[in-house]
XYZ file of C-alpha atoms in Angstrom:
635
model
C -25.740 -19.432 -24.530
C -27.619 -16.980 -22.271
C -27.582 -13.217 -22.820
C -29.107 -11.040 -20.087
C -29.746 -7.549 -21.410
C -30.689 -4.537 -19.238
C -32.849 -6.589 -16.861
C -34.776 -4.765 -14.073
C -37.062 -6.025 -11.361
C -39.008 -3.838 -8.842
C -41.079 -4.753 -5.814
C -43.350 -2.189 -4.175
C -41.956 0.642 -6.294
C -38.313 -0.069 -5.291
C -35.818 -1.724 -7.680
C -34.389 -5.010 -6.528
C -31.915 -4.657 -9.333
C -31.845 -2.278 -12.336
C -30.436 -2.489 -15.897
C -28.357 -5.539 -15.157
C -26.468 -7.114 -18.129
C -24.173 -10.050 -18.419
C -23.549 -13.130 -20.639
C -23.227 -16.837 -19.820
C -21.368 -19.266 -22.003
C -20.400 -22.906 -22.005
C -17.997 -23.799 -19.158
C -19.060 -20.917 -16.979
C -19.613 -22.017 -13.412
C -20.986 -18.991 -11.703
C -21.405 -18.348 -8.008
C -24.337 -15.908 -7.654
C -23.831 -14.227 -4.298
C -25.158 -11.409 -2.274
C -26.986 -10.592 0.939
C -30.261 -12.261 1.826
C -33.004 -10.443 -0.091
C -30.591 -8.927 -2.642
C -32.324 -10.741 -5.460
C -30.330 -13.940 -5.962
C -33.319 -16.313 -6.082
C -35.275 -13.846 -8.145
C -32.413 -13.762 -10.715
C -32.469 -17.602 -10.910
C -36.246 -17.521 -11.514
C -35.774 -14.994 -14.331
C -32.981 -17.119 -15.921
C -35.301 -20.159 -15.644
C -38.125 -18.066 -17.277
C -40.322 -18.685 -14.256
C -40.527 -14.934 -13.764
C -40.707 -12.102 -16.295
C -38.447 -9.062 -15.620
C -40.088 -5.662 -15.503
C -37.744 -4.409 -18.225
C -35.066 -6.002 -20.363
C -34.834 -9.430 -21.922
C -33.138 -12.832 -21.754
C -31.913 -14.143 -25.146
C -30.918 -17.819 -25.463
C -29.489 -19.963 -28.206
C -32.026 -22.223 -29.968
C -32.988 -25.408 -28.196
C -31.157 -24.568 -24.953
C -32.503 -26.712 -22.130
C -32.475 -25.166 -18.653
C -32.743 -27.170 -15.421
C -33.670 -25.359 -12.149
C -33.320 -26.802 -8.635
C -36.100 -24.989 -6.843
C -36.429 -24.891 -3.061
C -40.108 -25.877 -3.265
C -40.814 -29.392 -4.646
C -44.003 -31.366 -5.031
C -43.813 -35.140 -5.725
C -46.596 -37.373 -6.927
C -47.480 -39.695 -4.016
C -47.044 -43.446 -4.398
C -43.797 -43.400 -6.390
C -40.592 -45.100 -5.232
C -37.276 -43.283 -5.259
C -36.249 -44.986 -8.508
C -39.666 -44.286 -10.195
C -39.412 -40.636 -9.208
C -35.827 -40.350 -10.400
C -36.856 -41.954 -13.716
C -39.133 -38.997 -14.277
C -35.991 -37.247 -15.504
C -36.251 -39.389 -18.705
C -39.553 -38.262 -20.022
C -38.727 -38.874 -23.660
C -37.179 -42.269 -23.005
C -40.202 -43.419 -20.936
C -42.491 -42.326 -23.773
C -40.426 -44.333 -26.252
C -40.511 -47.364 -23.961
C -44.332 -47.135 -23.903
C -44.366 -46.868 -27.720
C -42.030 -49.893 -28.089
C -44.171 -51.879 -25.708
C -47.362 -51.026 -27.606
C -45.815 -51.876 -30.991
C -44.437 -55.158 -29.715
C -47.921 -55.977 -28.348
C -49.458 -55.447 -31.725
C -46.790 -57.535 -33.415
C -47.411 -60.337 -30.990
C -51.146 -60.356 -31.690
C -50.884 -60.391 -35.529
C -50.056 -63.225 -37.892
C -50.315 -61.337 -41.252
C -46.550 -61.239 -41.532
C -46.587 -60.327 -45.319
C -49.100 -57.448 -45.022
C -48.431 -53.807 -45.440
C -49.682 -53.069 -41.942
C -47.300 -55.563 -40.341
C -44.366 -54.144 -42.310
C -45.251 -50.659 -41.197
C -45.227 -51.784 -37.586
C -41.750 -53.214 -38.092
C -40.567 -49.888 -39.627
C -42.135 -47.966 -36.687
C -40.419 -50.287 -34.156
C -37.011 -49.784 -35.916
C -37.386 -45.979 -35.773
C -38.511 -45.945 -32.123
C -35.732 -48.356 -31.163
C -33.119 -46.278 -32.965
C -34.349 -43.144 -31.227
C -34.420 -44.957 -27.874
C -30.787 -46.037 -28.335
C -29.678 -42.494 -29.285
C -31.298 -41.036 -26.160
C -29.480 -43.575 -23.895
C -32.453 -45.900 -23.315
C -30.154 -48.762 -22.554
C -28.040 -46.868 -20.018
C -30.460 -44.595 -18.121
C -31.225 -47.056 -15.332
C -27.552 -47.587 -14.503
C -26.889 -43.855 -14.711
C -29.779 -43.190 -12.309
C -28.439 -45.607 -9.709
C -24.998 -44.094 -9.947
C -26.291 -40.506 -9.306
C -28.571 -41.593 -6.491
C -25.714 -43.389 -4.753
C -23.489 -40.333 -5.312
C -26.070 -38.278 -3.446
C -26.141 -40.595 -0.535
C -28.947 -43.142 -1.273
C -28.346 -46.842 -0.663
C -29.632 -49.576 -2.948
C -32.073 -50.582 -0.205
C -33.622 -47.066 -0.499
C -34.422 -47.362 -4.187
C -37.726 -49.224 -3.749
C -38.963 -47.216 -0.814
C -41.720 -44.603 -1.383
C -40.634 -40.967 -1.603
C -43.280 -40.124 1.038
C -41.226 -41.928 3.659
C -38.285 -39.572 3.235
C -37.716 -36.171 4.857
C -37.796 -32.914 2.896
C -34.037 -32.882 2.687
C -33.831 -36.361 1.112
C -36.670 -35.498 -1.314
C -34.585 -32.521 -2.336
C -31.749 -34.913 -3.096
C -34.071 -36.859 -5.401
C -35.012 -33.662 -7.181
C -31.324 -32.856 -7.580
C -30.648 -36.309 -8.954
C -33.428 -35.787 -11.591
C -31.912 -32.458 -12.559
C -28.424 -33.875 -12.988
C -29.745 -36.783 -15.089
C -31.629 -34.640 -17.539
C -28.608 -33.628 -19.588
C -29.508 -29.918 -19.537
C -27.323 -27.209 -21.121
C -27.825 -24.843 -18.141
C -28.062 -25.818 -14.484
C -29.550 -23.317 -11.967
C -28.995 -24.477 -8.401
C -30.540 -22.687 -5.411
C -28.694 -23.689 -2.247
C -27.870 -27.197 -3.475
C -25.709 -28.154 -0.450
C -28.212 -27.276 2.307
C -29.519 -30.857 2.549
C -26.319 -32.728 1.660
C -23.711 -34.294 3.888
C -20.015 -33.837 3.146
C -19.624 -36.982 1.064
C -22.470 -35.994 -1.184
C -21.165 -32.400 -1.432
C -17.725 -33.770 -2.539
C -19.480 -35.986 -5.207
C -21.540 -33.008 -6.429
C -18.383 -30.796 -6.632
C -16.731 -33.421 -8.894
C -19.872 -33.729 -11.012
C -20.164 -29.939 -11.555
C -16.484 -29.463 -12.322
C -16.805 -31.993 -15.188
C -20.110 -30.439 -16.481
C -19.554 -28.763 -19.855
C -22.550 -26.500 -19.863
C -23.438 -23.441 -17.741
C -23.849 -23.698 -13.982
C -25.281 -20.875 -11.847
C -25.161 -21.537 -8.102
C -26.735 -19.614 -5.249
C -24.891 -20.766 -2.129
C -23.499 -19.465 1.150
C -20.979 -22.269 1.419
C -17.639 -20.557 0.670
C -15.658 -23.810 0.300
C -18.261 -25.253 -2.150
C -18.126 -22.101 -4.240
C -14.321 -22.025 -4.265
C -14.135 -25.725 -5.255
C -16.709 -25.495 -8.108
C -16.993 -21.947 -9.583
C -14.713 -20.071 -11.915
C -16.698 -16.893 -11.916
C -18.536 -14.781 -9.291
C -21.471 -12.419 -9.819
C -22.472 -10.426 -6.723
C -25.789 -8.614 -6.557
C -25.463 -5.619 -4.219
C -27.676 -2.566 -3.890
C -29.319 -3.114 -7.219
C -26.071 -3.512 -9.183
C -23.886 -6.533 -10.109
C -20.124 -7.010 -9.780
C -18.839 -9.642 -12.221
C -15.417 -11.190 -12.105
C -13.838 -14.325 -13.562
C -12.712 -15.596 -10.120
C -14.088 -18.074 -7.572
C -15.542 -16.484 -4.440
C -12.594 -16.008 -2.094
C -10.303 -14.696 -4.883
C -13.150 -12.385 -6.012
C -13.443 -10.920 -2.496
C -9.733 -10.083 -2.472
C -9.834 -8.656 -5.984
C -12.995 -6.561 -5.337
C -11.423 -5.089 -2.177
C -8.240 -4.187 -4.073
C -10.305 -2.579 -6.865
C -12.286 -0.598 -4.256
C -9.114 0.560 -2.580
C -7.768 1.654 -5.985
C -11.008 3.510 -6.652
C -10.790 5.276 -3.280
C -7.143 6.326 -3.940
C -7.991 7.524 -7.428
C -11.067 9.379 -6.156
C -8.933 11.073 -3.466
C -6.415 12.182 -6.046
C -9.100 13.412 -8.330
C -10.745 15.380 -5.490
C -7.474 17.089 -4.750
C -7.121 18.047 -8.477
C -10.732 19.285 -8.588
C -10.316 21.410 -5.436
C -7.091 22.863 -6.844
C -8.826 23.720 -10.132
C -11.799 25.306 -8.335
C -9.429 27.517 -6.372
C -7.774 28.630 -9.611
C -11.164 29.353 -11.141
C -12.161 31.540 -8.170
C -8.793 33.356 -8.267
C -8.948 34.024 -12.075
C -12.629 35.010 -12.102
C -11.910 38.151 -10.151
C -9.496 39.470 -12.843
C -10.846 40.527 -16.244
C -7.553 39.603 -17.831
C -7.867 35.996 -16.633
C -11.590 35.526 -17.383
C -10.908 33.457 -20.534
C -8.577 31.187 -18.570
C -11.253 30.771 -15.834
C -13.863 29.755 -18.501
C -11.384 27.288 -19.962
C -10.825 25.703 -16.581
C -14.619 25.496 -15.956
C -15.156 23.607 -19.243
C -12.264 21.280 -18.414
C -13.786 20.539 -14.971
C -17.202 19.773 -16.567
C -15.570 17.245 -18.871
C -13.963 15.255 -16.015
C -15.446 11.805 -15.515
C -15.891 11.604 -11.774
C -14.498 8.453 -10.248
C -17.200 6.411 -8.546
C -16.404 4.060 -5.694
C -18.438 0.814 -5.488
C -21.053 1.085 -2.806
C -20.918 -1.460 0.024
C -24.043 -2.763 1.633
C -22.977 -2.903 5.261
C -26.399 -3.372 6.819
C -26.206 -6.366 9.159
C -28.291 -8.021 11.867
C -27.872 -6.912 15.469
C -28.386 -9.903 17.733
C -28.045 -10.481 21.423
C -28.950 -13.701 23.130
C -29.785 -12.832 26.767
C -29.597 -15.487 29.523
C -32.933 -15.891 31.241
C -32.037 -17.222 34.738
C -28.965 -18.886 36.315
C -29.222 -22.714 35.988
C -27.561 -25.341 38.189
C -24.004 -26.514 37.535
C -25.078 -29.551 35.509
C -27.610 -28.601 32.786
C -27.915 -31.842 30.803
C -27.182 -35.420 31.801
C -27.763 -38.430 29.594
C -27.299 -42.037 30.796
C -27.533 -45.046 28.405
C -29.587 -42.995 25.959
C -30.483 -44.595 22.678
C -32.777 -44.227 19.708
C -33.967 -46.590 16.997
C -36.267 -46.118 14.065
C -37.819 -49.533 13.519
C -34.924 -51.922 13.013
C -32.438 -49.098 12.343
C -30.497 -48.204 15.478
C -29.156 -44.637 15.308
C -27.757 -44.137 18.810
C -26.828 -46.704 21.471
C -25.848 -46.319 25.147
C -24.960 -42.642 24.908
C -23.646 -41.000 28.042
C -23.274 -37.214 28.223
C -22.705 -34.615 30.943
C -23.033 -30.941 30.022
C -22.044 -28.328 32.611
C -23.246 -24.746 32.731
C -21.426 -22.402 30.382
C -20.149 -25.146 28.096
C -19.785 -24.384 24.322
C -20.188 -27.689 22.487
C -20.004 -28.746 18.800
C -21.739 -31.877 17.517
C -19.978 -33.071 14.345
C -20.113 -36.122 12.132
C -21.686 -37.419 8.968
C -25.332 -37.083 8.218
C -27.283 -39.991 9.623
C -24.969 -40.565 12.619
C -27.508 -39.100 15.131
C -26.492 -35.440 15.742
C -29.959 -34.047 15.074
C -31.543 -37.065 16.738
C -29.749 -36.382 20.019
C -30.607 -32.734 19.850
C -34.284 -33.628 19.455
C -33.994 -36.213 22.331
C -32.611 -33.470 24.648
C -35.401 -31.079 23.596
C -38.034 -33.773 24.297
C -39.337 -33.837 20.720
C -38.970 -37.580 20.172
C -39.245 -40.710 22.344
C -36.060 -42.596 23.185
C -34.542 -45.312 25.314
C -32.477 -44.672 28.479
C -32.451 -41.367 30.452
C -31.913 -37.711 29.769
C -32.345 -35.215 32.573
C -32.244 -31.400 32.439
C -30.713 -29.646 35.412
C -32.219 -27.258 37.978
C -33.644 -24.029 36.448
C -32.772 -25.129 32.812
C -34.738 -23.287 30.195
C -34.068 -24.733 26.765
C -34.018 -22.791 23.517
C -34.031 -24.979 20.394
C -33.419 -23.917 16.759
C -34.238 -26.829 14.490
C -32.501 -27.453 11.145
C -35.801 -26.840 9.298
C -37.032 -24.149 11.740
C -38.057 -21.878 8.864
C -40.437 -24.532 7.567
C -42.589 -24.178 10.684
C -43.499 -20.569 9.794
C -47.088 -19.988 8.683
C -46.711 -18.733 5.056
C -49.954 -16.742 5.201
C -48.973 -14.704 8.250
C -47.076 -11.466 7.965
C -43.658 -11.064 9.553
C -45.233 -8.816 12.210
C -48.163 -11.206 12.942
C -45.666 -14.163 13.184
C -43.794 -12.293 15.915
C -46.785 -10.910 17.790
C -48.437 -14.360 17.954
C -45.210 -15.849 19.414
C -44.742 -13.066 21.985
C -46.014 -12.797 25.502
C -47.212 -9.840 27.596
C -43.672 -9.057 28.768
C -41.993 -8.819 25.345
C -44.825 -7.959 22.923
C -43.863 -4.301 22.993
C -40.322 -5.221 21.878
C -41.415 -7.061 18.682
C -40.690 -4.196 16.265
C -37.317 -3.502 17.848
C -36.353 -7.193 17.537
C -37.483 -7.223 13.934
C -35.460 -4.108 13.222
C -32.371 -5.805 14.646
C -32.920 -8.629 12.157
C -33.193 -6.104 9.241
C -37.019 -6.173 8.955
C -37.867 -2.541 8.942
C -40.702 -0.256 7.816
C -43.135 -1.868 5.440
C -41.028 -5.049 5.346
C -42.851 -6.311 8.448
C -46.149 -6.489 6.372
C -44.696 -9.050 3.990
C -46.104 -12.525 4.234
C -43.738 -15.281 5.219
C -44.342 -17.268 2.035
C -42.746 -14.552 -0.127
C -39.533 -14.309 1.890
C -36.245 -15.764 0.617
C -34.705 -18.741 2.412
C -32.322 -16.430 4.288
C -35.047 -14.017 5.292
C -37.172 -16.925 6.614
C -34.157 -18.133 8.666
C -33.687 -14.574 10.018
C -37.332 -14.444 11.041
C -37.058 -17.838 12.752
C -33.996 -16.478 14.727
C -35.909 -13.437 15.673
C -38.795 -15.557 16.890
C -36.407 -17.571 19.075
C -35.538 -14.436 20.975
C -39.126 -14.202 22.261
C -38.678 -17.148 24.558
C -36.514 -17.260 27.720
C -33.590 -19.689 27.661
C -30.193 -20.299 29.284
C -29.329 -23.403 27.259
C -29.349 -22.982 23.514
C -29.261 -25.867 20.967
C -28.882 -24.886 17.337
C -29.111 -27.431 14.482
C -27.364 -26.048 11.304
C -28.417 -22.433 12.071
C -26.373 -20.964 9.131
C -28.411 -22.706 6.347
C -29.599 -19.980 3.938
C -27.855 -17.212 5.855
C -25.574 -14.875 3.841
C -21.941 -14.741 4.849
C -22.237 -11.429 6.679
C -25.281 -12.649 8.670
C -23.318 -15.814 9.515
C -20.538 -13.681 11.017
C -23.022 -11.577 13.039
C -24.684 -14.725 14.409
C -21.251 -16.112 15.275
C -20.364 -12.949 17.246
C -23.730 -13.013 19.078
C -23.135 -16.643 20.087
C -19.605 -15.824 21.259
C -21.073 -13.312 23.693
C -23.880 -15.629 24.867
C -23.176 -16.367 28.543
C -25.389 -19.504 28.703
C -24.684 -23.073 27.508
C -24.454 -23.623 23.782
C -24.743 -26.776 21.703
C -24.116 -26.357 17.960
C -24.762 -28.968 15.246
C -22.798 -27.900 12.165
C -20.645 -28.958 9.254
C -19.199 -25.453 8.892
C -15.612 -25.276 10.187
C -15.367 -21.495 9.624
C -18.478 -20.946 11.736
C -17.335 -23.299 14.574
C -13.834 -21.817 14.845
C -13.433 -19.882 18.072
C -17.066 -20.613 19.050
C -16.866 -23.951 20.946
C -14.483 -25.498 23.447
C -15.601 -29.104 23.361
C -16.364 -31.324 20.351
C -18.444 -34.521 20.307
C -17.936 -36.662 17.233
C -20.911 -38.867 16.303
C -19.872 -42.194 14.780
C -20.966 -45.819 14.894
C -24.103 -45.188 17.037
C -22.052 -43.379 19.789
C -20.218 -40.195 20.618
C -16.606 -39.462 21.415
C -15.506 -36.344 23.405
C -12.624 -34.074 22.372
C -11.720 -31.485 25.066
C -10.776 -28.599 22.805
C -12.011 -26.391 19.980
C -12.656 -27.486 16.408
C -9.017 -26.972 15.463
C -7.855 -29.239 18.276
C -10.382 -31.891 17.126
C -9.069 -31.678 13.513
C -5.494 -31.949 14.771
C -6.398 -35.027 16.775
C -7.967 -36.523 13.666
C -4.864 -35.386 11.742
C -6.813 -33.568 9.034
C -7.306 -29.982 7.939
C -11.138 -29.833 7.639
C -14.357 -31.592 8.413
C -14.506 -32.456 4.681
C -11.197 -34.281 4.875
C -12.510 -36.446 7.764
C -15.611 -37.476 5.908
C -13.690 -37.982 2.680
C -11.135 -40.194 4.521
C -13.912 -42.136 6.269
C -15.407 -42.716 2.851
C -12.205 -43.961 1.320
C -11.247 -46.031 4.364
C -14.335 -46.861 6.371
C -12.322 -47.600 9.560
C -8.588 -47.071 9.455
C -8.033 -49.663 12.320
C -9.752 -52.402 10.397
C -7.485 -51.667 7.434
C -4.339 -51.840 9.501
C -5.429 -55.076 11.052
C -6.517 -56.664 7.760
C -4.590 -59.881 7.295
C -2.800 -60.831 4.051
C -5.474 -63.519 3.412
C -8.229 -60.983 3.818
C -6.492 -58.540 1.469
C -6.057 -61.336 -1.075
C -9.765 -62.239 -0.803
C -10.813 -58.615 -1.139
C -8.721 -58.246 -4.306
C -10.189 -61.500 -5.711
C -13.753 -60.225 -5.135
C -12.939 -56.950 -6.927
C -11.493 -58.871 -9.913
C -14.533 -61.068 -10.116
C -16.840 -58.064 -9.872
C -14.945 -56.366 -12.687
C -15.205 -59.463 -14.965
C -18.930 -59.839 -14.282
C -19.493 -56.129 -15.103
C -17.599 -56.635 -18.421
C -19.741 -59.620 -19.316
C -22.947 -57.833 -18.467
C -21.948 -54.897 -20.646
C -21.116 -57.180 -23.601
C -24.304 -59.156 -23.290
C -26.480 -56.016 -23.063
C -24.829 -54.725 -26.226
C -25.455 -58.071 -28.041
C -29.061 -58.270 -27.039
C -29.595 -54.602 -28.084
C -28.070 -55.324 -31.500
C -30.339 -58.405 -31.931
C -33.401 -56.335 -31.019
C -32.445 -53.799 -33.743
C -31.927 -56.633 -36.316
C -35.336 -58.067 -35.361
C -36.977 -54.733 -35.969
C -35.376 -54.382 -39.391
C -35.236 -57.974 -40.780
C -37.624 -59.939 -38.646
C -38.320 -62.858 -41.056
C -34.653 -63.341 -41.973
C -33.458 -63.245 -38.354
C -35.978 -65.692 -37.005
C -35.252 -68.190 -39.794
C -31.741 -68.723 -38.313
C -31.316 -72.194 -36.716
C -32.199 -72.193 -32.997
C -32.593 -68.408 -32.963
C -35.157 -68.190 -30.201
C -33.251 -70.688 -27.984
C -30.019 -68.708 -28.410
C -31.777 -65.362 -27.883
C -33.555 -66.545 -24.730
C -30.289 -68.135 -23.571
C -28.460 -64.798 -23.716
C -31.303 -63.136 -21.677
C -31.133 -65.930 -19.061
C -27.382 -65.608 -18.870
C -27.775 -61.864 -18.356
C -30.325 -62.351 -15.522
C -27.875 -64.734 -13.756
C -24.938 -62.379 -14.197
C -27.038 -59.642 -12.616
C -27.675 -61.858 -9.602
C -23.981 -62.732 -9.456
C -23.129 -59.023 -9.515
C -25.512 -58.327 -6.606
C -24.004 -61.184 -4.503
C -20.423 -60.049 -5.218
C -21.330 -56.424 -4.432
C -22.833 -57.449 -1.070
C -19.782 -59.560 -0.185
C -17.472 -56.712 -1.092
C -19.362 -54.205 1.018
C -19.306 -56.582 3.974
C -15.565 -57.189 3.610
C -14.361 -53.622 3.026
């Protein structure tokens, strides 16, 4: 399907990667991995034909359609969520416009026997047939299913996209991509803005996708659950194995160890041969043998060991001053956005030196409380910071606040003060920005590089309490480990908002679960919390919550309630079947009208019957909505 042949890309005279070749075929679900700046996003742009390689070429089968989830999106203002999602069906929307125009002309004409009228009927038949083939009668239902799978509620469908955050707009863009029926999907960090429920839904969707999927992600669990092949870009080369990420790491390490052992044995052999050559060279009678050994040595293929890129960040979070014993105290704190109440009557006491994790589904208020503590947003109730508290805050979208037109160096110098301005280059070096790298503008940096710069900038301010909201987004796996070690050594107070169990393990000693507008404290690490919830991972909690919204309510559900719930589900199923049958009948009549208009309308009571079917369909749709609402309220 896609053939990548000897592709090379260079920036500033240095190769990002050189003479890379691989092939992608149907059913390949590839995890494209590597360090930040290794060239993953560049490779996606080349595959999407957004960027031309310096050398080499990309060959594709004829009529292959490629969908690319870019990090930068730009919506037309004034569209609702549904209207924006419908943009995925460009051809269908065009056909709808054509059908409407033809029907308008037909309604205005009375020359039923004329050649022109007959041609309009032929045109309508062709357009209707094409519309049906492209799924015109199903696309609206498919759109709603995908949007709901990605976390949108029906009440969100008619809201303007402008009213949603960047993360939610990214979900709309992902929905459009999944609805387009592409042969190849290129996904750049698709899980960064998704909660666990949506990630699980996306995993299922991608596992069933029959085309090619190429994913850039630093979420190990997502890669393991979706991919069947891993391509790592490292030091300008690629390593390609038909294994998901974790199995690939094990296999690559085994191969490298084999290479090292083989290389060691070969070196011994070479050294032994070289000694023989030196010994035989001195004797005229052995000169021929020496020459033979030299030729044999020249013919040896030297074993090469795969290079490892071990360059990592070097972070230390120093504590500014010693604060009082209580650093944060919240009493009756709450937050509402209009009529939507996110948090209510939250009480929280954080003591100096605490290491706390905020966990829970998206939308339950984790980021909201972090912003409330940081004084970013107004709220109800009280939140007090203790004596000598200096707060450091790393927002979930921290990298978005960087000025794209400033260089890395200017970004840091502008954020520095007199006491630390001289340390700017040392701090940048610790975050792997060295030499000419510091002259790059922020807008050309990869997502991971922008996150590293935002972390470096954080070190320019004094703090003894550090709040970090999803700090590992965009960071490669090695950088995540380095950040984790630095936070372990941080002697101040730490609050972490994260979905990443691997990152949280061994890092926090208290967990606050956000649910139903409030928080619940668990006095232990993330593993203790998971044991208390009787699950193995954060994903399991969210999946269980999705399947059984509240276990207690299920246990306490009476027989009568269960019986009523089952009845509602049966009614809903019957209504859905009737809707499907009626839609099919109406579609068939529309086709007949387009082909044999005069014959069809001559049938007794045709228009009354036709309109009756449409009225029945409208009523069934209303019944479906009512049943759905009752079911949601009862479950």
